[in-house]
Amino acid sequence: MSATRVLVLNSGSSSVKYQLLDMRDSSRLAAGLVERIGEETSRIRHTPLASGGGTRESVGPVADHEAALKAVAEELSRDGLGLDSPELAVIGHRVVHGGKTFTEPTVIDDTVLAEIERLIPVAPLHNPANLTGIRTARALRPDLPQVAVFDTAFHTTMPESAARYAIDVATADEHRIRRYGFHGTSHAYVSRATARLLGKAPEDVNVIVLHLGNGASASAVRGGKCVDTSMGLTPLEGLVMGTRSGDIDPAVIFHLARVGGMSIDEIDTLLNKKSGLIGLCGDNDMREIRRRIDAGDEEAKLAFDIYIHRLKKYIGAYYAVLGRVDAIAFTAGVGENASEVREAAVAGLETLGLAVDGALNAVRGDEPRLVSPADARVKVAVVPTDEELEIATQAYALVKKVTEQ
């Protein structure tokens, strides 16, 4: 296959993020974002990375996803990187929910689209937007292979003992209720990158991956395969997040409905958008929370302590699940940049072989690095995630394999 470029699209409900990569050396040729789609103040930001040019930005109405992708195509064309280029091999799409059906990247056809649509009830906020992006891209380039890479796919290796909830089996099966997990492309990329950092093959390494951004999730990865993860049927379960509660007694929902008189939609909004750090202290930016703590704010300190307490519980739980842990990898916005979070998360776990070196932990950088003492039994790593590269790599490998068969 002579074409080596991959366009990665991440279509949200009101935005489209994109990157164009050349898989000969995994270099980025262009990147950008169309946001506030459907509003008069839509914004397009495009950076031609290959030429080293500055970011171009424009504000004005972008009616829908079709108009957004046409705008992306125009921006790329201005740099000689248009969608009509013979060097474009495939368009890779991030799809949040693949259920049990999609366990690996998949070439998109009408049957695949129908199955992604069938999964909308378990991903009502994400799959419809993903579908819109796919359909629009297929209309623009019907001749070009398009591949779906699923957030849930990496977690499909979980054993039933980890994936099943302890509820009536018939009810669970009828409504597809089970632990699916999310952030899978990040967990896959980071677990492999951590193995490389240790100088080992992924199949020889057990890693706890902590993807800590506004959304946050943990995974236990044994020999390159996920055996447990913190998010469940939806991305609400697990760690304390920016605006999501994470783990909570299910009876809280009944209590809020019966005693608080709240509707299901109101409770949904409370747990997904008004909880987590923002519910605890009014801020969901860890930098601002740390600033407030340094200024003596007790509310911010309690929010931080709750966040860390939950994080430690998952570290301990996944240590027990794995039995042997070679490394803990911190990634995403908070994981990569908040040294205080990394330090606090492993503090007191020295008997498990966990510690950070203060000087190493304080260093900022864009490359994978160890922040634990040289003689630490369990390495603590900071590994910048790269979901776009992971999607591009998986999509390109699949199309190359299909083409060469």
Coordinates of N, CA, C and O in Angstrom, one line a residue, residues 15 57 68 86 107 112 125 129 156 160 164 181-182 184 191 203 208 220 250-251 256 270 284 317 332 375 392:
S15 N -18.8 19.2 18.2 CA -17.4 19.5 17.9 C -16.8 18.3 17.0 O -17.3 17.2 17.0
E57 N -7.3 30.6 12.7 CA -8.6 30.6 13.5 C -9.6 31.4 12.8 O -9.3 32.5 12.4
A68 N -19.0 21.1 9.0 CA -17.7 21.1 9.8 C -16.7 20.3 9.0 O -15.5 20.7 8.9
P86 N -4.1 11.4 -3.1 CA -3.9 10.0 -3.3 C -3.1 9.4 -2.2 O -3.0 8.2 -2.1
V107 N -13.4 -2.2 9.7 CA -13.7 -1.5 8.5 C -15.2 -1.2 8.5 O -16.0 -2.1 8.7
V112 N -21.9 -2.5 10.0 CA -21.2 -1.9 11.2 C -22.0 -0.7 11.7 O -22.2 -0.5 12.9
L125 N -25.0 9.8 24.6 CA -24.4 11.1 24.4 C -23.3 11.0 23.4 O -22.9 12.0 22.8
A129 N -23.2 11.1 17.9 CA -22.3 12.1 17.3 C -21.2 11.4 16.5 O -20.8 11.8 15.4
T156 N -12.5 -5.6 26.3 CA -13.3 -6.8 26.0 C -12.6 -8.0 26.4 O -13.1 -9.1 26.4
E160 N -15.3 -12.7 32.6 CA -16.7 -12.5 33.1 C -16.8 -12.1 34.5 O -17.7 -11.4 34.9
R164 N -19.1 -8.8 34.6 CA -20.5 -9.0 35.1 C -20.8 -8.3 36.3 O -20.0 -8.2 37.3
G181 N -16.3 -0.4 30.1 CA -15.0 0.4 30.2 C -14.9 1.3 29.1 O -15.4 1.1 28.0
F182 N -14.1 2.4 29.3 CA -13.9 3.4 28.3 C -12.4 3.9 28.4 O -11.6 3.3 29.1
G184 N -10.4 3.3 26.3 CA -9.6 2.1 25.9 C -8.4 2.3 25.0 O -7.4 1.7 25.2
S191 N -0.3 1.4 28.2 CA 0.2 0.2 28.8 C 1.4 -0.4 27.9 O 2.4 -0.8 28.5
E203 N 3.7 -8.3 26.8 CA 3.2 -9.6 27.4 C 3.9 -10.0 28.7 O 3.5 -10.9 29.4
I208 N -0.8 -1.0 36.1 CA -2.0 -0.3 36.5 C -1.9 1.1 35.8 O -1.0 1.8 36.0
A220 N -6.5 -2.4 35.1 CA -5.5 -3.4 35.4 C -5.1 -4.2 34.2 O -6.0 -4.8 33.6
P250 N -26.0 2.7 44.8 CA -27.1 2.9 43.8 C -28.4 3.4 44.5 O -29.2 4.0 43.9
A251 N -28.5 3.1 45.8 CA -29.7 3.5 46.5 C -29.8 5.0 46.7 O -30.9 5.5 47.0
L256 N -32.9 10.0 46.3 CA -33.1 11.3 45.7 C -34.5 11.4 45.0 O -35.1 12.4 44.9
L270 N -27.2 15.6 37.8 CA -26.5 15.8 39.1 C -25.3 14.9 39.1 O -24.1 15.4 39.4
N284 N -13.5 22.2 38.8 CA -13.1 20.9 38.3 C -11.7 20.9 37.6 O -11.3 20.0 37.0
A317 N -6.8 -2.1 44.9 CA -7.7 -3.2 44.4 C -7.1 -3.8 43.2 O -7.1 -5.1 43.1
A332 N -2.9 11.4 30.8 CA -3.9 12.4 30.6 C -3.6 13.7 31.4 O -2.6 13.7 32.1
D375 N 15.7 2.2 42.7 CA 15.7 0.9 43.3 C 14.2 0.5 43.6 O 14.0 -0.5 44.3
A392 N -4.8 6.0 14.6 CA -4.2 6.0 13.3 C -3.4 4.7 13.1 O -3.5 4.1 12.0

